[in-house]
GROMACS .gro file of C-alpha atoms in nm:
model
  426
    1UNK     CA    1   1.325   0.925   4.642
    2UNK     CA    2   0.996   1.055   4.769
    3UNK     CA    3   1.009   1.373   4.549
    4UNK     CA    4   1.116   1.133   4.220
    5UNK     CA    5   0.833   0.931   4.288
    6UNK     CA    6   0.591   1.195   4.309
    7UNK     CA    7   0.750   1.378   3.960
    8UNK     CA    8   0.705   1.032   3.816
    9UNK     CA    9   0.296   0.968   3.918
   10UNK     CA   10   0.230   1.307   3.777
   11UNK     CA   11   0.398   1.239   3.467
   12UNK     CA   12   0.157   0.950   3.424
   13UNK     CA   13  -0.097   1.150   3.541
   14UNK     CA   14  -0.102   1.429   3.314
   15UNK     CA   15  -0.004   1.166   3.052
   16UNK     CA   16  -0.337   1.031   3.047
   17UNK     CA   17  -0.683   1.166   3.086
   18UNK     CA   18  -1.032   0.945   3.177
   19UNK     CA   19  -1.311   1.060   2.982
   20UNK     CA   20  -1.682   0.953   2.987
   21UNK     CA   21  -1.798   0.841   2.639
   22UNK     CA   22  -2.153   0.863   2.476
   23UNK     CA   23  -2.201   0.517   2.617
   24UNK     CA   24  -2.134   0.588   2.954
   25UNK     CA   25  -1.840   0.412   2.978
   26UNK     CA   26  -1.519   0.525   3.132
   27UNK     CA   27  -1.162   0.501   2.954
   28UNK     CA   28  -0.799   0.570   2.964
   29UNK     CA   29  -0.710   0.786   2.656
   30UNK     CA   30  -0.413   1.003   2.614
   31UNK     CA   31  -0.410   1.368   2.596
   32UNK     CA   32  -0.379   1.481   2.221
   33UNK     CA   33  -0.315   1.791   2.291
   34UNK     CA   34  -0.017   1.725   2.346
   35UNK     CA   35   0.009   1.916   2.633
   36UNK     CA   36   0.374   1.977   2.770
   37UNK     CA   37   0.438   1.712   3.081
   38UNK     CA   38   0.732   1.575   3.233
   39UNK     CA   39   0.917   1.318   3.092
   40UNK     CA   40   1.103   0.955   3.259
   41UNK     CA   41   1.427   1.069   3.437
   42UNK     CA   42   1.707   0.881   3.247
   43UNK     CA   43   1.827   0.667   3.543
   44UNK     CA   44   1.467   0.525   3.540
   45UNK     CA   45   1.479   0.449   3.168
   46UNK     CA   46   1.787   0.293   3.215
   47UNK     CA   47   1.632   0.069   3.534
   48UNK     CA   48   1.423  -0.050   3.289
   49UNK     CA   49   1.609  -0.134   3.041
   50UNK     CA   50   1.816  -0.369   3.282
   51UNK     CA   51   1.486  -0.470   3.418
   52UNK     CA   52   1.385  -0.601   3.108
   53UNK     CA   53   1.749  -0.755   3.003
   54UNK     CA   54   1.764  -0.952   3.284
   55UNK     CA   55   1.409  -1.088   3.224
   56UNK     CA   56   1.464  -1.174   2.890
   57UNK     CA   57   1.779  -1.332   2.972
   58UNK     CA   58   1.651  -1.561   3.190
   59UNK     CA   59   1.481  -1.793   2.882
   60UNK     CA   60   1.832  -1.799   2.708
   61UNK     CA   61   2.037  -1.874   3.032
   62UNK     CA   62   1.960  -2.286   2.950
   63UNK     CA   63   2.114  -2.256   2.573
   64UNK     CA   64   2.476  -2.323   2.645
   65UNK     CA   65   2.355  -2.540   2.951
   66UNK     CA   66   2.243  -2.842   2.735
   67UNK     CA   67   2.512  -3.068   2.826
   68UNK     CA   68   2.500  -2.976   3.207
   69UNK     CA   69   2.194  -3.024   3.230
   70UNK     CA   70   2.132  -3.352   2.983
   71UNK     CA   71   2.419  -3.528   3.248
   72UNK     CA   72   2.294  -3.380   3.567
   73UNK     CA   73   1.898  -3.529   3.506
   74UNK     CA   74   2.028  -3.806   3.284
   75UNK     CA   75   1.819  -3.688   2.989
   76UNK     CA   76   1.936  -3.815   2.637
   77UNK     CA   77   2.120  -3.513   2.410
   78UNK     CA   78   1.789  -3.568   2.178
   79UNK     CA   79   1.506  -3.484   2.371
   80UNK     CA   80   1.735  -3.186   2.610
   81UNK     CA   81   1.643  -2.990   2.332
   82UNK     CA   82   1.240  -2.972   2.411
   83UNK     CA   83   1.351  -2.764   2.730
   84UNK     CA   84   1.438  -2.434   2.522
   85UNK     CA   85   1.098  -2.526   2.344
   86UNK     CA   86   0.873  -2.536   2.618
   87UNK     CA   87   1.040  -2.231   2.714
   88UNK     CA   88   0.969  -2.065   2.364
   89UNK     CA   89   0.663  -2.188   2.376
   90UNK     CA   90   0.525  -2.074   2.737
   91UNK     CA   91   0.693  -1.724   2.657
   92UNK     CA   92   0.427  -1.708   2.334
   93UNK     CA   93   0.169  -1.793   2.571
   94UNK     CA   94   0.270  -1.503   2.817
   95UNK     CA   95   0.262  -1.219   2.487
   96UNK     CA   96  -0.105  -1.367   2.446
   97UNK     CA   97  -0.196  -1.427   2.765
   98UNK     CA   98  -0.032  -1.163   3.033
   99UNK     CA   99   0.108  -0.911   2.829
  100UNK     CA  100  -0.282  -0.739   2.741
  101UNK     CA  101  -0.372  -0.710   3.118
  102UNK     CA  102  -0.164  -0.420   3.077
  103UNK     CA  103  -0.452  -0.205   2.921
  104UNK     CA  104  -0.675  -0.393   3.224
  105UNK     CA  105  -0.490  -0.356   3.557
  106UNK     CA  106  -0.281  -0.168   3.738
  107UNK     CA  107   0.055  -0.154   3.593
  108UNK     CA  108   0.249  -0.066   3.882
  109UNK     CA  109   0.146  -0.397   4.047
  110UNK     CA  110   0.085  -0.619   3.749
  111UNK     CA  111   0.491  -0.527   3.703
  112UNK     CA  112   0.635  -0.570   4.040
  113UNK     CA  113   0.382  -0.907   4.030
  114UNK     CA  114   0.512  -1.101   3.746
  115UNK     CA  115   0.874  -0.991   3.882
  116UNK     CA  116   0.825  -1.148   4.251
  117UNK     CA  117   0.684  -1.502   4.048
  118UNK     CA  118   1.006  -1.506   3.820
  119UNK     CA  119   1.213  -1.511   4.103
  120UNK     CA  120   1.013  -1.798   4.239
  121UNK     CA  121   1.045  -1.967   3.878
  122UNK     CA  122   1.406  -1.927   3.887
  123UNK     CA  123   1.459  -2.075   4.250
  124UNK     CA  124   1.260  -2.402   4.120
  125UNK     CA  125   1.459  -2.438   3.816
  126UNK     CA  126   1.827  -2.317   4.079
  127UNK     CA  127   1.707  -2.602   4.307
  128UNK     CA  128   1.494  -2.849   4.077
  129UNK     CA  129   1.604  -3.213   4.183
  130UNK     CA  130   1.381  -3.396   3.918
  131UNK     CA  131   1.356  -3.352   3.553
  132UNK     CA  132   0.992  -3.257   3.662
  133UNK     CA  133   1.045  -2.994   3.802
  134UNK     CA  134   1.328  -2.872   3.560
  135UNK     CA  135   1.068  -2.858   3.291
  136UNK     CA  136   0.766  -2.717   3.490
  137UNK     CA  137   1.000  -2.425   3.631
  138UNK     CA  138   1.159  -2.341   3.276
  139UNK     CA  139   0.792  -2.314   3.173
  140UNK     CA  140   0.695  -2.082   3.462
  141UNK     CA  141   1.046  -1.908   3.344
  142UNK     CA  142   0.904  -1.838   3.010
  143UNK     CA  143   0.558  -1.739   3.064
  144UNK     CA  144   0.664  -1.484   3.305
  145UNK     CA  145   0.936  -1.349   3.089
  146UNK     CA  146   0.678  -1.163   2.921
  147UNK     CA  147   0.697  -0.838   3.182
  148UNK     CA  148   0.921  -0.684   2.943
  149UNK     CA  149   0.699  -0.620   2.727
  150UNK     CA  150   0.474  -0.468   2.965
  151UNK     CA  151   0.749  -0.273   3.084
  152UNK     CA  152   0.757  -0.132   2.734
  153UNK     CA  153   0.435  -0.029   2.708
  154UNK     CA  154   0.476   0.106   3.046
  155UNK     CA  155   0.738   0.278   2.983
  156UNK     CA  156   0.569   0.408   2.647
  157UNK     CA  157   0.279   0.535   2.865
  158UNK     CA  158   0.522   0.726   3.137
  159UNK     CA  159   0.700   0.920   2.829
  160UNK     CA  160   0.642   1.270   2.724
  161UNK     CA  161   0.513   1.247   2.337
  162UNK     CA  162   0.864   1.406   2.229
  163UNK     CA  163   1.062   1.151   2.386
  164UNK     CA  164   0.861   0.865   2.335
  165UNK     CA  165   1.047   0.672   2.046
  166UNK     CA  166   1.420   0.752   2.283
  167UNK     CA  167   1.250   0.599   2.590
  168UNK     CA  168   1.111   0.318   2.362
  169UNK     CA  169   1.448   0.270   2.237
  170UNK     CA  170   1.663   0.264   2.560
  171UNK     CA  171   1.459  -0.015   2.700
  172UNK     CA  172   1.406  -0.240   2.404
  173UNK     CA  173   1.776  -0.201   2.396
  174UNK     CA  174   1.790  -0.390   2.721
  175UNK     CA  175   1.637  -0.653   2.551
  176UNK     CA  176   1.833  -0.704   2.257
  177UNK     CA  177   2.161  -0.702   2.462
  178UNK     CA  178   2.001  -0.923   2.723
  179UNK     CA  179   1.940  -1.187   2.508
  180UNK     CA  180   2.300  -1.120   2.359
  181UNK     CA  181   2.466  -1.195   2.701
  182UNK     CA  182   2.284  -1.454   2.795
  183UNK     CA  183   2.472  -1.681   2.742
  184UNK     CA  184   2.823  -1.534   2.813
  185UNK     CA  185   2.687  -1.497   3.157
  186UNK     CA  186   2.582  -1.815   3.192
  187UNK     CA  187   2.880  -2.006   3.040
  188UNK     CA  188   3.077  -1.747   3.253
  189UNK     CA  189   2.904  -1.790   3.589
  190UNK     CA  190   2.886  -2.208   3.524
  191UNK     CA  191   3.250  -2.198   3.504
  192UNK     CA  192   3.281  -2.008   3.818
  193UNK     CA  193   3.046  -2.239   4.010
  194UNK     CA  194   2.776  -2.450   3.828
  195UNK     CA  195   2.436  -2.421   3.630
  196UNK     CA  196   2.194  -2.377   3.910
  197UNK     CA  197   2.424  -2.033   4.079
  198UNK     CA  198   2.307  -1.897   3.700
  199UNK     CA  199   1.969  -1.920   3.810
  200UNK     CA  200   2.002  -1.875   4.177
  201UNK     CA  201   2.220  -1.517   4.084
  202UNK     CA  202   1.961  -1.447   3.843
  203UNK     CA  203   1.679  -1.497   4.137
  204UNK     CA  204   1.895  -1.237   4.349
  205UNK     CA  205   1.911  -0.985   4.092
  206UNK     CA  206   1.549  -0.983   4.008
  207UNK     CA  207   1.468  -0.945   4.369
  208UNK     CA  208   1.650  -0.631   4.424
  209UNK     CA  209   1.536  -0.478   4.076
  210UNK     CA  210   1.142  -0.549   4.212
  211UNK     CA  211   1.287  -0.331   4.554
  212UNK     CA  212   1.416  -0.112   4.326
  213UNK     CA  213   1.071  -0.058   4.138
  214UNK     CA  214   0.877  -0.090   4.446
  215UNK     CA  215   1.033   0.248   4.552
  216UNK     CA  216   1.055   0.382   4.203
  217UNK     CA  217   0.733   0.312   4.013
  218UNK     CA  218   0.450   0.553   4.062
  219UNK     CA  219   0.074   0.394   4.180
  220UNK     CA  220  -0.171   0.494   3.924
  221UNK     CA  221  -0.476   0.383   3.925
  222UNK     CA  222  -0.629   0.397   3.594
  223UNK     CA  223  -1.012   0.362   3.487
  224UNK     CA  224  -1.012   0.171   3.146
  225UNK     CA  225  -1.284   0.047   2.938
  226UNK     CA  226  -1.525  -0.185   3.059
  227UNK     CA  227  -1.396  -0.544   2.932
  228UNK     CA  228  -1.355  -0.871   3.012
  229UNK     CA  229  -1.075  -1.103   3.024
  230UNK     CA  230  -1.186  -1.276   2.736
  231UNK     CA  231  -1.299  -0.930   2.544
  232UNK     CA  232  -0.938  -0.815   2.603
  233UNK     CA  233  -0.776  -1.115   2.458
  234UNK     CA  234  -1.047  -1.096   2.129
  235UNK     CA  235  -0.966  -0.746   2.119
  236UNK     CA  236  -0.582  -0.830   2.053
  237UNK     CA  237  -0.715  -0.965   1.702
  238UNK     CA  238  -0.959  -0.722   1.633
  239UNK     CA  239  -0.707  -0.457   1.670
  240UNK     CA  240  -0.494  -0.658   1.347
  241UNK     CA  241  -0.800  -0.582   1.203
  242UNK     CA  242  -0.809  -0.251   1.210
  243UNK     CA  243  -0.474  -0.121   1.226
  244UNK     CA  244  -0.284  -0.176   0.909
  245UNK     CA  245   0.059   0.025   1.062
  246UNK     CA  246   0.046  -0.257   1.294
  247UNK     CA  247  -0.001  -0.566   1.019
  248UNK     CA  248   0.316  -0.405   0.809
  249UNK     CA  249   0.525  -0.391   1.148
  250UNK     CA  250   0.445  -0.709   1.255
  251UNK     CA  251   0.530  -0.930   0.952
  252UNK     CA  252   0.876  -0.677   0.965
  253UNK     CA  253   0.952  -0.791   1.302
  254UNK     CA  254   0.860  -1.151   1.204
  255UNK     CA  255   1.102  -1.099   0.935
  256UNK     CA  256   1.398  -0.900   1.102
  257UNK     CA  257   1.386  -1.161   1.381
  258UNK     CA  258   1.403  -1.457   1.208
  259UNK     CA  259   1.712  -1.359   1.000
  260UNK     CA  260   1.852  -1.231   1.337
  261UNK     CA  261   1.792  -1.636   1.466
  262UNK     CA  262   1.944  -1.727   1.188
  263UNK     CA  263   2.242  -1.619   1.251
  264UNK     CA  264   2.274  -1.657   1.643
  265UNK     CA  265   2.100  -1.985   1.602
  266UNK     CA  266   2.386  -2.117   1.371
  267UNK     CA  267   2.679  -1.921   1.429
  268UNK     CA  268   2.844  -2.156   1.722
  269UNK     CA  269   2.817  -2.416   1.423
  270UNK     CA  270   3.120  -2.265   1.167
  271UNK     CA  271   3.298  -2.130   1.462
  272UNK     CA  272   3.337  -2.461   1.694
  273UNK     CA  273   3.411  -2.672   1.380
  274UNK     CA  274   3.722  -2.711   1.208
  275UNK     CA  275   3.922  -2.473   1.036
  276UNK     CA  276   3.817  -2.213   1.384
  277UNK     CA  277   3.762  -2.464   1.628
  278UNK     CA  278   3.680  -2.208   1.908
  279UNK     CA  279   3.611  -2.240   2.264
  280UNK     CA  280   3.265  -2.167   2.410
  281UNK     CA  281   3.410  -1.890   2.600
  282UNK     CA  282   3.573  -1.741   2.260
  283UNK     CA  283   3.214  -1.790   2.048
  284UNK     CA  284   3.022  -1.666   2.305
  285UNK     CA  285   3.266  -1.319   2.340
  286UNK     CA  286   3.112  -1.225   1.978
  287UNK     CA  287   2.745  -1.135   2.139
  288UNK     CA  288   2.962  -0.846   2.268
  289UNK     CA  289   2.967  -0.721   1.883
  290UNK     CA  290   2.610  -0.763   1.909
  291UNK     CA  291   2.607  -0.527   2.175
  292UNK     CA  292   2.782  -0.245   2.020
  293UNK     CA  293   2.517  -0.286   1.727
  294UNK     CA  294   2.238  -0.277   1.980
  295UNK     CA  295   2.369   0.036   2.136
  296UNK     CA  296   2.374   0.229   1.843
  297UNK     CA  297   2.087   0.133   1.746
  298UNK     CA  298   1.871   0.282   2.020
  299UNK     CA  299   1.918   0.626   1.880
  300UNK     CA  300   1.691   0.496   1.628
  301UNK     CA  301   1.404   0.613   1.867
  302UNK     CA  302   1.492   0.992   1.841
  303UNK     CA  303   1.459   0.950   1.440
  304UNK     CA  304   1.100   0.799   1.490
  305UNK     CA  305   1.040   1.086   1.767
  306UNK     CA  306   1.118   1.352   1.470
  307UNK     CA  307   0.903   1.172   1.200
  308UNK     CA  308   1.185   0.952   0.997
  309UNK     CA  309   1.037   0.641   1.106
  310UNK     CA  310   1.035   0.533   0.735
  311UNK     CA  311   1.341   0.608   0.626
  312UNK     CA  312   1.512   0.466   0.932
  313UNK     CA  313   1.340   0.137   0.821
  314UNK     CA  314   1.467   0.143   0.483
  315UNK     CA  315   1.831   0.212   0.539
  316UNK     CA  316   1.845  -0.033   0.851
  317UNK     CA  317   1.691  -0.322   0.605
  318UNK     CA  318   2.005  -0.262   0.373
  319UNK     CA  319   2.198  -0.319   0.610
  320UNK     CA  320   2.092  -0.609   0.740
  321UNK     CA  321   2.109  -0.734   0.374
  322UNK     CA  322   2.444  -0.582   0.331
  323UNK     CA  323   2.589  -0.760   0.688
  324UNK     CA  324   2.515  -1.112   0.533
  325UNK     CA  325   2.816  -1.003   0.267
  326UNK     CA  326   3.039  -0.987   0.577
  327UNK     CA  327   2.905  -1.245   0.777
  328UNK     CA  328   2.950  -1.499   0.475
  329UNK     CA  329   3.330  -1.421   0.503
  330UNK     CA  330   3.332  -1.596   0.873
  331UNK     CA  331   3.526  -1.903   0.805
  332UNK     CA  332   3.819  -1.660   0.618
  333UNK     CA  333   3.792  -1.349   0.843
  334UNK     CA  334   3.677  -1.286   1.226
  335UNK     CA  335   3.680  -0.956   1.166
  336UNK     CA  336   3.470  -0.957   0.878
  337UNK     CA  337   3.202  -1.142   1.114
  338UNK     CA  338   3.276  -0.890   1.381
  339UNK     CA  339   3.181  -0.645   1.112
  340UNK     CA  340   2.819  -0.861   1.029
  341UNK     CA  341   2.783  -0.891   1.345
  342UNK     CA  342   2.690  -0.529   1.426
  343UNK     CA  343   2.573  -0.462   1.116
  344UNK     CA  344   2.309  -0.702   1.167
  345UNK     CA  345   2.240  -0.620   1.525
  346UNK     CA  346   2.241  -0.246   1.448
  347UNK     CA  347   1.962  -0.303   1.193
  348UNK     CA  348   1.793  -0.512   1.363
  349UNK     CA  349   1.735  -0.344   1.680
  350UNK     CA  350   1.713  -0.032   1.428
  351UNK     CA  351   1.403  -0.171   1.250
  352UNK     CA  352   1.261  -0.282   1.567
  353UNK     CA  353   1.285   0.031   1.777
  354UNK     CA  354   1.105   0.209   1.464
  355UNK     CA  355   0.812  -0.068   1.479
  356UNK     CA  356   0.770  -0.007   1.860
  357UNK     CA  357   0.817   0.371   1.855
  358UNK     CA  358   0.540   0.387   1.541
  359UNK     CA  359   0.254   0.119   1.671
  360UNK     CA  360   0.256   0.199   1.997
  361UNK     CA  361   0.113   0.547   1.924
  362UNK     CA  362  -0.153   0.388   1.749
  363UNK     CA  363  -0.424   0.367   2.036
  364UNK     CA  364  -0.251   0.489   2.381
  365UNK     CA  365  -0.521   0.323   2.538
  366UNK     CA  366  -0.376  -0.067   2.400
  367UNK     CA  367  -0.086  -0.073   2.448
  368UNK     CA  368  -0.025  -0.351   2.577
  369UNK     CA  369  -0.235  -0.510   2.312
  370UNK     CA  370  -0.043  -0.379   2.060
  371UNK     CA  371   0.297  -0.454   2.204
  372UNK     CA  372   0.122  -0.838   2.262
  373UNK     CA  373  -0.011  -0.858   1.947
  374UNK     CA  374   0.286  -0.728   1.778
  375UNK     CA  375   0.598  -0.969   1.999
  376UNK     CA  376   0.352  -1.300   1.895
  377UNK     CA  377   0.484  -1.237   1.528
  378UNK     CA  378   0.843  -1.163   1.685
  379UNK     CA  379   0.848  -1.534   1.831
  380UNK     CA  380   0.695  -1.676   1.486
  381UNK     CA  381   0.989  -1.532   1.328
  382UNK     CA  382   1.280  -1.592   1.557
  383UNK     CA  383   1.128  -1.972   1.598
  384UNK     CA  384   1.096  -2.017   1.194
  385UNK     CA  385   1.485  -1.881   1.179
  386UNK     CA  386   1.585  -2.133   1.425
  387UNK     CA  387   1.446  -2.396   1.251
  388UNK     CA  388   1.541  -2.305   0.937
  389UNK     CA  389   1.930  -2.196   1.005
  390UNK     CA  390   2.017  -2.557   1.146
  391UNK     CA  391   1.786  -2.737   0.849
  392UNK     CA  392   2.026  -2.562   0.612
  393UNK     CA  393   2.352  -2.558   0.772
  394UNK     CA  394   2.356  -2.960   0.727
  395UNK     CA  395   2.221  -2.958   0.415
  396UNK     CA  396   2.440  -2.676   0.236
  397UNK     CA  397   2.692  -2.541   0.515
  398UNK     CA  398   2.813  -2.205   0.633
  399UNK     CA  399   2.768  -2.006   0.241
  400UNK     CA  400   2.396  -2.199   0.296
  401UNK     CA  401   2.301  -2.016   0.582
  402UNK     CA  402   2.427  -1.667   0.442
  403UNK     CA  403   2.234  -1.691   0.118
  404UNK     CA  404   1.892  -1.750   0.336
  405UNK     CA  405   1.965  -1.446   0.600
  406UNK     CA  406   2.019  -1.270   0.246
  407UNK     CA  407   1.716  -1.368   0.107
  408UNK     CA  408   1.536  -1.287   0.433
  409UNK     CA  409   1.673  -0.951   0.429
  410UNK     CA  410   1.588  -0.886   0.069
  411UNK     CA  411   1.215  -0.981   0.132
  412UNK     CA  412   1.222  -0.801   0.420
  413UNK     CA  413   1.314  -0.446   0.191
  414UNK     CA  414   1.072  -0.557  -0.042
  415UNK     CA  415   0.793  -0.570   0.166
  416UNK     CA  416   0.880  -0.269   0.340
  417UNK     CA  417   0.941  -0.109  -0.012
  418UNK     CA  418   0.614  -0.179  -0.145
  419UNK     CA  419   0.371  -0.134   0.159
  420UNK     CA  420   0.514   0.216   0.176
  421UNK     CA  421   0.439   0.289  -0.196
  422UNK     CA  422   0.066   0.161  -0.104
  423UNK     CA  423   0.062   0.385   0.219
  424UNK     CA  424   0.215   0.711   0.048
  425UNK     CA  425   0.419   0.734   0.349
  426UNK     CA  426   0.778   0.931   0.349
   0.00000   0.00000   0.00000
């Protein structure tokens, strides 16, 4: 363990150099000369990549809770709803908030940090006995969430150049399928024993992962530009400014995520109503689809490593628009959904692996920034798709919801299509 650790904190080491610029000031840039260094062992890659699925998981955990927890703190079925809200809404917070202290403090500790406070959060919300303190934990639940993004960037930072967009890829793929089996495991684990073991397991788990990464994670201390907490957060925006790569991504994950709410947000709708009429157990089995799309799609990373970014991006977006042909078939054919299902979730993850793998090369020393900046316009889009999927499912049904993850899709190409005509780009 001792000898990983030290192979890891020279990775990071060489991976970065502190230079002195004509100001005087000291910060973290890294080496462009792309001098040959060691790379993340794949057991580590793949630590983090759980690491970050559980995280994530633990803001979806409450979605298939509702009705537990609506009888359990006698809260009425219209206002249980504002839980996954403030949840949403404190994990937006956290991208803005926590995520940029990456490029400001250590990220050894700023990691293993965040980790210890989510297991407190999830021990208030195991053991809350008001509605009180339901709410205030599911908020502290969401805010803290965030450390999978810095985990990304982290794990962005630890890569050799060459590998980059893979290591990108394996953990983001933790994310994808953590949010997928969130709420098997928690309709699973309720059945077993009730809604608070979800979050008291959860608690356990996250514990032993922050052992884990106390052993693991190398201690590098890092000189970084002189700013403030408030120049750090400015310097989020300022970075939109300048960095067009990042605009384009951005409004592609805004888009890619929303259709991908659009579909995850609605789908329990078709499925639990007549002709289907399937059990929670049986609709929730199809984020294992999901899965197999966000699997594949982590290979995605090695395309961006060898300079296909583009093209990646372009198939993966007809796809997506091709999956909604399939998915509209739901109500005549599982399979055919089965089929959407991973064809969505395969371009999806696809698109966003690309994103990840091409902004975060942008400035090594942000980021964090970048990753923040970039995940705000990630919860924009899966919020809007949300909205939007149950809006039109009353309004126009099942064929309703297809044509607007089509349309989505379609814009989504289109935009994609036409920035990289402006940009020349292959």
């Amino acid at each position: 363990m001792h000898d990983m650790k030290e192979g890891l904190k020279e990775s990071a080491v060489n991976a970065d150099r502190q230079v002195i610029s004509s100001q005087g000031k000291r910060e973290l840039v890294e080496d462009g000369a792309g001098a040959q260094r060691s790379s993340i062992p794949r057991y580590v890659t793949l630590l983090f990549a759980v690491a970050c699925g559980m995280s994530v998981a633990n803001i979806y955990f409450a979605q298939p809770l509702l009705d537990n927890l609506s009888s359990e703190f006698g809260i009425d079925h219209s206002m249980i709803g504002i839980l996954i809200t403030i949840t949403q809404i404190f994990y937006a917070l956290g991208l803005l908030l926590l995520v940029p202290l990456g490029d400001l403090l250590n990220q050894r500790r700023l990691i293993i940090g965040q980790m210890l406070l989510s297991v407190i959060a999830l021990v208030i919300v195991g053991t809350a006995s008001t509605s009180v303190a339901l709410f205030a934990g599911m908020a502290l639940v969401g805010l803290l969430a965030v450390v999978t993004q810095t985990i990304v960037a982290f794990a962005a930072t630890m890569a050799a150049p060459a590998e980059r967009g893979r290591v990108v890829g394996i953990v983001t793929s933790g994310i994808v399928i953590g949010i997928l089996l969130a709420r098997t495991f928690a309709g699973v684990v309720t059945d077993l024993a009730d809604w608070r073991s979800v979050y008291l397991l959860s608690a356990v788990c996250m514990l032993l992962t922050v052992g884990v990464f106390f052993k693991v994670l190398p201690n590098v201390e890092r000189e970084v530009r002189n700013l403030s907490y408030p120049q750090l957060l400015k310097s989020v925006f300022v970075l939109f400014a300048q960095e067009r790569v990042l605009r384009i991504r951005a409004v592609l994950a805004l888009l890619i995520f929303a259709d991908f709410s659009i579909l995850w947000t609605s789908l329990v709708l078709p499925l639990s109503a007549p002709p289907l009429s399937l059990s929670h157990t049986a609709i929730g089995a199809f984020g294992l689809a999901g899965v197999a799309g966000a699997l594949a799609a982590a290979r995605a990373g090695k395309l961006a490593d060898r300079g296909y970014g583009q093209k990646t991006t372009g198939i993966a977006l007809i796809l997506l628009f091709v999956s909604w042909f399939f998915i509209s078939y739901t109500e005549q054919s599982l399979f055919a959904l089965v089929i959407g299902i991973v064809l969505l979730d395969l371009a999806v993850q696809a698109v966003h692996v690309t994103n990840q793998s091409m902004i975060l090369v942008l400035r090594p020393e942000a980021r964090s920034r970048l990753t923040a900046g970039y995940m705000v316009f990630y919860s924009i889009g899966s919020a809007a798709g949300s909205i939007a999927a149950t809006h039109i499912y009353a309004h126009f049904g099942w064929k309703g919801v297809c044509l607007l993850g089509a349309s989505v899709s379609a814009l989504a190409f289109i935009f994609w299509a036409v920035t990289k005509r402006a940009t020349g780009n292959d």
